[in-house]
């Protein structure tokens, strides 16, 4: 799945039969990440993904 509007384009490798991956595939995002753009400082903000899952939040922020 590719992040719309991201430059360079970013993609997620989503696994099958995994709750987060299946939700992102079905809905296009992970709801828990939706508030992050409001909490982030204006560009060029810094976001660190500690690697807790597939990168759904990083993927969202990369598209911004």
Short mmCIF file of C-alpha atoms in Angstrom, two decimals:
data_model
loop_
_atom_site.label_atom_id
_atom_site.label_comp_id
_atom_site.label_asym_id
_atom_site.label_seq_id
_atom_site.Cartn_x
_atom_site.Cartn_y
_atom_site.Cartn_z
CA UNK A 1 0.00 0.00 0.00
CA UNK A 2 1.46 3.41 -0.95
CA UNK A 3 0.99 6.69 0.94
CA UNK A 4 -0.88 9.16 -1.26
CA UNK A 5 0.93 12.44 -1.75
CA UNK A 6 4.18 11.33 -0.12
CA UNK A 7 7.41 12.40 -1.79
CA UNK A 8 9.30 10.20 -2.17
CA UNK A 9 6.50 7.63 -2.21
CA UNK A 10 6.43 5.45 0.89
CA UNK A 11 4.87 2.02 1.06
CA UNK A 12 3.87 -0.43 3.76
CA UNK A 13 4.38 -4.16 3.52
CA UNK A 14 1.18 -5.41 5.14
CA UNK A 15 0.93 -8.96 6.42
CA UNK A 16 -2.19 -11.13 6.17
CA UNK A 17 -4.29 -12.06 9.19
CA UNK A 18 -2.76 -9.38 11.43
CA UNK A 19 -5.23 -6.97 13.07
CA UNK A 20 -3.36 -3.68 12.46
CA UNK A 21 -2.30 -4.64 8.93
CA UNK A 22 -5.80 -5.79 7.95
CA UNK A 23 -7.35 -2.60 9.38
CA UNK A 24 -4.90 -0.36 7.51
CA UNK A 25 -5.54 -2.32 4.31
CA UNK A 26 -9.33 -2.06 4.75
CA UNK A 27 -9.66 1.53 6.05
CA UNK A 28 -6.51 3.13 4.63
CA UNK A 29 -5.19 4.17 8.06
CA UNK A 30 -4.88 3.19 11.70
CA UNK A 31 -7.24 5.33 13.84
CA UNK A 32 -4.77 5.69 16.72
CA UNK A 33 -2.43 7.59 14.37
CA UNK A 34 -5.05 10.15 13.28
CA UNK A 35 -4.32 12.60 16.09
CA UNK A 36 -0.57 12.74 15.44
CA UNK A 37 -0.66 15.47 12.75
CA UNK A 38 -2.36 17.78 15.27
CA UNK A 39 0.32 17.05 17.89
CA UNK A 40 3.33 17.42 15.59
CA UNK A 41 5.24 20.69 15.32
CA UNK A 42 5.00 22.44 11.95
CA UNK A 43 7.40 21.18 9.24
CA UNK A 44 10.23 20.37 9.40
CA UNK A 45 9.04 18.46 12.46
CA UNK A 46 10.78 15.32 13.60
CA UNK A 47 8.96 12.04 14.13
CA UNK A 48 10.72 8.93 15.41
CA UNK A 49 9.12 5.53 14.85
CA UNK A 50 10.53 3.08 17.38
CA UNK A 51 9.45 0.10 15.32
CA UNK A 52 6.47 -1.14 17.30
CA UNK A 53 4.61 -2.56 14.26
CA UNK A 54 4.31 -1.96 10.50
CA UNK A 55 4.86 1.82 10.52
CA UNK A 56 1.25 2.93 10.01
CA UNK A 57 1.83 6.21 11.93
CA UNK A 58 5.08 6.95 10.11
CA UNK A 59 3.33 6.20 6.84
CA UNK A 60 0.60 8.73 7.66
CA UNK A 61 3.10 11.44 8.63
CA UNK A 62 5.26 10.79 5.57
CA UNK A 63 2.24 11.61 3.41
CA UNK A 64 2.03 15.05 5.04
#
